[in-house]
mmCIF file of C-alpha atoms in Angstrom:
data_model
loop_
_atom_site.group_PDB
_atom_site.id
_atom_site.type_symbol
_atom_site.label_atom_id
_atom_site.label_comp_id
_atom_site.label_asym_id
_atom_site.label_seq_id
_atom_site.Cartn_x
_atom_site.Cartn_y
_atom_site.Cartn_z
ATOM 1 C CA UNK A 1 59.163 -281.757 119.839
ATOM 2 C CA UNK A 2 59.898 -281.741 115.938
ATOM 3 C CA UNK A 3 62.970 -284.013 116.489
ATOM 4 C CA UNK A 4 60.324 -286.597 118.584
ATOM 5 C CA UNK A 5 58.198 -286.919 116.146
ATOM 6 C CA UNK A 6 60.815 -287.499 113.191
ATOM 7 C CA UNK A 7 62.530 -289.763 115.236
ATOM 8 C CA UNK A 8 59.050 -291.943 116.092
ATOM 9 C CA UNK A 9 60.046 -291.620 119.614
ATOM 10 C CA UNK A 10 56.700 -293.506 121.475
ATOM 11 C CA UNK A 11 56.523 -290.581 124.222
ATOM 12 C CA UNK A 12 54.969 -288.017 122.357
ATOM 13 C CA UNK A 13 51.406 -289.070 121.507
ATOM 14 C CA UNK A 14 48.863 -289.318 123.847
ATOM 15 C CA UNK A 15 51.063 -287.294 126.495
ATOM 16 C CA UNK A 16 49.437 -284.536 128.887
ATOM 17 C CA UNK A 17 50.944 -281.917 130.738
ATOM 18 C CA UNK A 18 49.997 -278.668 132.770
ATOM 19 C CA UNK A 19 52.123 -275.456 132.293
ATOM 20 C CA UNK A 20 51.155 -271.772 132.186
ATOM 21 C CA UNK A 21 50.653 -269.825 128.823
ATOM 22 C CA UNK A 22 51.234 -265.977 127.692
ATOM 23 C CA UNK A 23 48.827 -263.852 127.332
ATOM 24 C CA UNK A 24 49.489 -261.200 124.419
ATOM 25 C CA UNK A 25 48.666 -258.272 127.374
ATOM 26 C CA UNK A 26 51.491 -260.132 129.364
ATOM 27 C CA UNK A 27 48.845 -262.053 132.230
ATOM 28 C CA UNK A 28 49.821 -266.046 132.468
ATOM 29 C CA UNK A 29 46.943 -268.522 132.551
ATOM 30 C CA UNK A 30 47.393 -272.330 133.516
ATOM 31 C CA UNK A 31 46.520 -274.536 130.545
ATOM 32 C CA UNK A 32 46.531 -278.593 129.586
ATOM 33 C CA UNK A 33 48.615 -279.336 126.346
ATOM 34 C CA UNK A 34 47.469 -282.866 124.610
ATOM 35 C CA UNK A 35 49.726 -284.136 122.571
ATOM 36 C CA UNK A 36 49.401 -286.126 119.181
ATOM 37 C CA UNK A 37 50.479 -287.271 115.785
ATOM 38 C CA UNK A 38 49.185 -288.845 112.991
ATOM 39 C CA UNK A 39 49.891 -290.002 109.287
ATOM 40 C CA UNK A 40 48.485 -288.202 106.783
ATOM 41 C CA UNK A 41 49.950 -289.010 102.769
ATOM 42 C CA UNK A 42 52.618 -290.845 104.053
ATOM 43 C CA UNK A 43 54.229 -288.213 106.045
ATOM 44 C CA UNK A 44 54.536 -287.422 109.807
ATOM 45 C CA UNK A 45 51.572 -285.181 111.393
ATOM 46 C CA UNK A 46 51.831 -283.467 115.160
ATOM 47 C CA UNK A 47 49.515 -281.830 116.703
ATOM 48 C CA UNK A 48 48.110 -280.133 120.167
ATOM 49 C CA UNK A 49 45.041 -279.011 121.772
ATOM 50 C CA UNK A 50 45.504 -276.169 124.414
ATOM 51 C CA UNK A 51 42.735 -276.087 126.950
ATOM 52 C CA UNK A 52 42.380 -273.173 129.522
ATOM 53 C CA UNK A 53 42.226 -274.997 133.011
ATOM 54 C CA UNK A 54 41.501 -271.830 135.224
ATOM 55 C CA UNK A 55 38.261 -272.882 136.536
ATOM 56 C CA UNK A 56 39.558 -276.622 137.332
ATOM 57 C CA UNK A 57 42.155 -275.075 139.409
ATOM 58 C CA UNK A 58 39.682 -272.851 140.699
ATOM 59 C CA UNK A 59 37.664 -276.038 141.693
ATOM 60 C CA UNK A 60 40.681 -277.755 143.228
ATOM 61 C CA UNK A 61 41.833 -274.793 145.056
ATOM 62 C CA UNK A 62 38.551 -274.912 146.608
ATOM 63 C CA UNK A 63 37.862 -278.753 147.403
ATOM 64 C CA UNK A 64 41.744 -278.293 149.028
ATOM 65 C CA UNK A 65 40.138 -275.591 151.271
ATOM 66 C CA UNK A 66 37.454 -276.925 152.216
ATOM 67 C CA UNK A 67 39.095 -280.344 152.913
ATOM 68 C CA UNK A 68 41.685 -278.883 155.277
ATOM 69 C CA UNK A 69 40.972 -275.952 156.510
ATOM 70 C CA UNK A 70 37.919 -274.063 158.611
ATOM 71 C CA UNK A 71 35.282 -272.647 156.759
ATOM 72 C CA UNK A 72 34.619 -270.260 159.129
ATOM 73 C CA UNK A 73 37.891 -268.702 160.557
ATOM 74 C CA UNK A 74 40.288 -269.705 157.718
ATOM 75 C CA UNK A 75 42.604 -271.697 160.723
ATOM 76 C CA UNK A 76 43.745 -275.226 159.888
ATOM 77 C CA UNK A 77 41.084 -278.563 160.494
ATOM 78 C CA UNK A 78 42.311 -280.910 163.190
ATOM 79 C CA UNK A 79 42.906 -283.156 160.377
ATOM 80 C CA UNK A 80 45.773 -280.445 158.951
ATOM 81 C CA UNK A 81 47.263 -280.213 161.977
ATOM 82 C CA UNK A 82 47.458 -284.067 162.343
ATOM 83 C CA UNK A 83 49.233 -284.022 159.377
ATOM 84 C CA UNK A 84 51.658 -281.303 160.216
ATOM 85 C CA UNK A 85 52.676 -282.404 163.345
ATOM 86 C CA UNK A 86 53.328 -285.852 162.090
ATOM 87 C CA UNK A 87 55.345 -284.357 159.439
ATOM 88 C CA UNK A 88 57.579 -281.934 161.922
ATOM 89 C CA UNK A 89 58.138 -285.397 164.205
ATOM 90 C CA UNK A 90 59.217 -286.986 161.353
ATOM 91 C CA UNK A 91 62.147 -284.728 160.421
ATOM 92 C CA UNK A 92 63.038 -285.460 164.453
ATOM 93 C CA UNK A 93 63.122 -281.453 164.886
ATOM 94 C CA UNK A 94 61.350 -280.479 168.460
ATOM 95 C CA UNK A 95 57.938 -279.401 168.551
ATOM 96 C CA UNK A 96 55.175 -277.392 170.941
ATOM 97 C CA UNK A 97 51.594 -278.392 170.915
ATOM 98 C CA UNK A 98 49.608 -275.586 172.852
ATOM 99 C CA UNK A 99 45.618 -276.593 172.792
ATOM 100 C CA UNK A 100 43.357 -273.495 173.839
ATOM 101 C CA UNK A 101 40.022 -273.764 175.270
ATOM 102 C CA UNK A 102 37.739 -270.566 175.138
ATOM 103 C CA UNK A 103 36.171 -270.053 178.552
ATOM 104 C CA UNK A 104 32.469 -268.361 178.814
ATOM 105 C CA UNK A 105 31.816 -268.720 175.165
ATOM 106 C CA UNK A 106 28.987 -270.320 175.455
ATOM 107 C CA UNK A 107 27.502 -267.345 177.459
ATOM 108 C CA UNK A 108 27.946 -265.331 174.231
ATOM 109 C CA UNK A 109 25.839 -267.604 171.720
ATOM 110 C CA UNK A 110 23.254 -268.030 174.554
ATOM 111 C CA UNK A 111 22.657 -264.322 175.303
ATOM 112 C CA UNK A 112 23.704 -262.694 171.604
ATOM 113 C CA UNK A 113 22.925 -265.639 169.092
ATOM 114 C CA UNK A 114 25.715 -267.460 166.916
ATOM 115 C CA UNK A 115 26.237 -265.111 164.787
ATOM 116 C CA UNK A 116 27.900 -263.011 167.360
ATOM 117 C CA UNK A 117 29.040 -266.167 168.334
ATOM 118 C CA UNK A 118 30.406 -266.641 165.049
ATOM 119 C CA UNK A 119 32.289 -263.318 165.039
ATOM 120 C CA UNK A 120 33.772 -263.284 168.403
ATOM 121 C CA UNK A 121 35.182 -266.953 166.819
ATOM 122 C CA UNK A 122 36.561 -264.810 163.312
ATOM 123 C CA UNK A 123 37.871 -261.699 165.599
ATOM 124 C CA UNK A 124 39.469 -264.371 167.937
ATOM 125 C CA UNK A 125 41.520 -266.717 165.467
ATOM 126 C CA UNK A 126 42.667 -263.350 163.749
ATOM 127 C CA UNK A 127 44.186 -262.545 167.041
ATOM 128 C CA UNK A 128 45.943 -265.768 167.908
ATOM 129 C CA UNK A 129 47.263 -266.124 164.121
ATOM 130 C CA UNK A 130 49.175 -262.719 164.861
ATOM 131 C CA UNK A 131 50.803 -264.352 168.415
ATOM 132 C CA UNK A 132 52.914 -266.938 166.152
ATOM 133 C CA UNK A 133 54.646 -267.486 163.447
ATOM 134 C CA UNK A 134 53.634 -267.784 159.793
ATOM 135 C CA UNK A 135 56.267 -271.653 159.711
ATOM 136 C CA UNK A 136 53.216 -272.454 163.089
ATOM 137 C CA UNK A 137 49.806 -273.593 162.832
ATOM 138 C CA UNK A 138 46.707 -272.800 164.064
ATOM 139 C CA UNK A 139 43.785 -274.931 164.006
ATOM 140 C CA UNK A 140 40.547 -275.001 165.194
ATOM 141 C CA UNK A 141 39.544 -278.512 166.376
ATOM 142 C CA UNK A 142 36.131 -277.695 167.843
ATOM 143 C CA UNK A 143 33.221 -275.511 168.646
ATOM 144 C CA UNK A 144 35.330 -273.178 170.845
ATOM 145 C CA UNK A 145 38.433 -275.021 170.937
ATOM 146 C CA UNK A 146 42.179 -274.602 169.017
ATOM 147 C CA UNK A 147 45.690 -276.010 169.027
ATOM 148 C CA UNK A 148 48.565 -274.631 167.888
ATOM 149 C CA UNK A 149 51.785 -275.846 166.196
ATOM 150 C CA UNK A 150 54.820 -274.634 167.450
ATOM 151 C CA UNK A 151 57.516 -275.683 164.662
ATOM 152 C CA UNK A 152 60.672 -276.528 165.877
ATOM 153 C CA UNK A 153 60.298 -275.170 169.448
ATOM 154 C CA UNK A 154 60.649 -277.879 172.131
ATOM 155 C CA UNK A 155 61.324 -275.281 174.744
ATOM 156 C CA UNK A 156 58.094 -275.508 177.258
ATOM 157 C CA UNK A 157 59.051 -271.787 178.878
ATOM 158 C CA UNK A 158 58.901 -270.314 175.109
ATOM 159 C CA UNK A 159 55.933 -272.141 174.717
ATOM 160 C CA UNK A 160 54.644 -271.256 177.925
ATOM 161 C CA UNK A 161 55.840 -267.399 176.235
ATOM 162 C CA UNK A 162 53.527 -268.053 173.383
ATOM 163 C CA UNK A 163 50.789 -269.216 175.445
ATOM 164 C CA UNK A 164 50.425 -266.150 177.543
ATOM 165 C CA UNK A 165 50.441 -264.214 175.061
ATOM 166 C CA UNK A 166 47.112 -265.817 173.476
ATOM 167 C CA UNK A 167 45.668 -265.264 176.585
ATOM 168 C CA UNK A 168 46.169 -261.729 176.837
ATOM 169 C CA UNK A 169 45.154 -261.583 173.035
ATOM 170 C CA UNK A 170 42.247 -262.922 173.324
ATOM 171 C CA UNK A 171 41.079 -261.534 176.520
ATOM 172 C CA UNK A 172 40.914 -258.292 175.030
ATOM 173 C CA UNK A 173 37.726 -257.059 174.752
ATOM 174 C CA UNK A 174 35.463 -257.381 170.939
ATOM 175 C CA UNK A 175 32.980 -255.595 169.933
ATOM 176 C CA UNK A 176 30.121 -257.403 168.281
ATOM 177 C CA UNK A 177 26.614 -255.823 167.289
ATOM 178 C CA UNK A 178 26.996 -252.967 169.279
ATOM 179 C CA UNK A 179 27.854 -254.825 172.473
ATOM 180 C CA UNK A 180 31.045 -255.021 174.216
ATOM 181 C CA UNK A 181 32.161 -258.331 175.042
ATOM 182 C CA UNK A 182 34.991 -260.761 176.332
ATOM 183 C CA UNK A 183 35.882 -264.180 177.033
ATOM 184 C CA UNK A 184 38.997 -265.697 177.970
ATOM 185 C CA UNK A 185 41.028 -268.777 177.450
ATOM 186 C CA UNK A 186 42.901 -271.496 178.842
ATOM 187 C CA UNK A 187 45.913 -273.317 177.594
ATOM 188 C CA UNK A 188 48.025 -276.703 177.559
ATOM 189 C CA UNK A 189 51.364 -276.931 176.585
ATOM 190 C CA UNK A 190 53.090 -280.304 175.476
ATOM 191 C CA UNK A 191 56.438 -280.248 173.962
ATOM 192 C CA UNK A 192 58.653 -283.139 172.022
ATOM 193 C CA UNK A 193 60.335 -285.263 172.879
ATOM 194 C CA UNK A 194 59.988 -284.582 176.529
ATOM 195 C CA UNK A 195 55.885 -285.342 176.381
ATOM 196 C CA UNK A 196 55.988 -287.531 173.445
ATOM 197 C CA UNK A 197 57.143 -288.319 170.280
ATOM 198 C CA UNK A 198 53.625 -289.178 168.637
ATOM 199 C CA UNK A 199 51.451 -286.953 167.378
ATOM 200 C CA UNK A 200 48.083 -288.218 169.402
ATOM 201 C CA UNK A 201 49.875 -288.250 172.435
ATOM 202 C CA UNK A 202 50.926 -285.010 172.086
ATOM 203 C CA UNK A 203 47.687 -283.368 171.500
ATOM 204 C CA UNK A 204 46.309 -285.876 174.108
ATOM 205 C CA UNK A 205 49.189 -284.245 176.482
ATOM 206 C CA UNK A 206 48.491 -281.129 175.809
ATOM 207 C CA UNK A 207 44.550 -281.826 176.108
ATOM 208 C CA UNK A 208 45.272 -283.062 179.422
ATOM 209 C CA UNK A 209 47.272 -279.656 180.274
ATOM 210 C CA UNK A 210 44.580 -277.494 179.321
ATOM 211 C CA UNK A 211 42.299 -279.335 182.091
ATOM 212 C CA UNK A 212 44.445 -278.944 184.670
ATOM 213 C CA UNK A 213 44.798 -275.476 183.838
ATOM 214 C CA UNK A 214 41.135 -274.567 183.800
ATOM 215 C CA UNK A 215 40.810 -277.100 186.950
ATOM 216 C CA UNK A 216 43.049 -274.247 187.897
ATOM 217 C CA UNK A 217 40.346 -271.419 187.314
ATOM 218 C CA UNK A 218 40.176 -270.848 183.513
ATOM 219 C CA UNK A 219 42.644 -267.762 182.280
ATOM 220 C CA UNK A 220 45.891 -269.421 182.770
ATOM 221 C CA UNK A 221 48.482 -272.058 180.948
ATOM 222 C CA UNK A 222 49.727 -275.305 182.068
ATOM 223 C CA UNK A 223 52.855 -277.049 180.638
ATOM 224 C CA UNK A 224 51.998 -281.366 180.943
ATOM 225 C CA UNK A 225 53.546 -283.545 183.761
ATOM 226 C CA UNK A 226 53.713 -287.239 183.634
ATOM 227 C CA UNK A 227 51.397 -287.254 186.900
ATOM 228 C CA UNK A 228 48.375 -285.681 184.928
ATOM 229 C CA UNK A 229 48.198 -289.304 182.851
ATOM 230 C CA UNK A 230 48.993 -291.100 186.250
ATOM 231 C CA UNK A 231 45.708 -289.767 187.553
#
């Protein structure tokens, strides 16, 4: 820095930057550096002002979470997964959309209030976050209603895998304010390039899936067929 400001290199003043500084018990803590000079008696001046920026990142840590992910279960927005999927297709690596539909939840907030409601949602997502993998992505796009990225998996009968198994997770029974309850879930599977190679029209595939599936009667998985956007 000495040698830019003897040499009246232009970059130096005015210049901000982020980096983390040393606490003297050994802790780090992110802070802004300014940078200036100035001439004072004829000669060459430099300065900085060091400003602890913990509670900005604090604050943008927070709008970040709040902008993409669920408030209440801590699973991606819809708006996330958007984003992730469009990434994954971009990169031209296969991909599994599974979108899950809770069946009978509504039972629970009618008999037991949303606040059970509002657990069985927490104890649920926990569950399903545990059936994938931490390179996947769970979202909740609705009330009662997720999706799933499956990263680089364009396999439908390991998706189909993957789906079963968030059936049986979830149809396990919770306890919530001393009651015992259960619901279950349906799924539908849509895998690229096979069911599309846009992210809407996978999630619209896979949408489709999951009606046929509880069409079916509720509980089960359905991998997408061409004839489900025929009829």
């Amino acid at each position: 820095i000495d040698n830019m400001v003897q040499t009246g290199q232009p970059a130096i003043s005015g210049s901000v930057c982020e980096t983390l500084a040393l606490r003297r018990d050994g802790s780090t803590l992110p802070i802004e550096i300014s940078l200036f000079t100035w001439t004072q008696a004829g000669q060459k001046q430099f300065g900085a002002l060091l400003t602890d920026i913990t509670e900005r990142r604090h604050q943008e840590d927070e709008l970040h979470r709040l902008a993409n992910f669920d408030a209440l279960t801590g699973a991606a927005n819809r708006s996330l997964l958007q984003r992730r999927i469009t990434e994954e297709l971009a990169t031209g690596a296969p991909v599994s959309v599974i979108a899950i539909d809770l069946d009978h939840f509504k039972d629970i907030n009618d008999t037991l209030g949303t606040s059970a409601g509002d657990q069985v949602l927490s104890t649920i997502a926990g569950r399903m976050q545990l059936c994938i993998r931490p390179i996947d992505t769970l979202a909740r796009t609705d009330g009662d209603e997720f999706a799933i990225l499956l990263s680089q998996v364009g396999d439908t009968l390991r998706s189909s895998s993957v789906a079963e198994s968030l059936i049986a997770a979830v149809a396990k029974p919770i306890e919530v304010e001393n009651q015992r309850v259960q619901v279950g879930a349906s799924c539908g599977v849509a895998v690229s390039p096979a069911h599309g190679q846009e992210t809407e029209e996978l999630l619209g595939n896979a949408d489709l899936a999951l009606f046929q599936a509880k069409t079916d009667g509720r509980g089960r998985s359905f991998v997408f067929v061409p004839s489900l956007r025929t009829e």
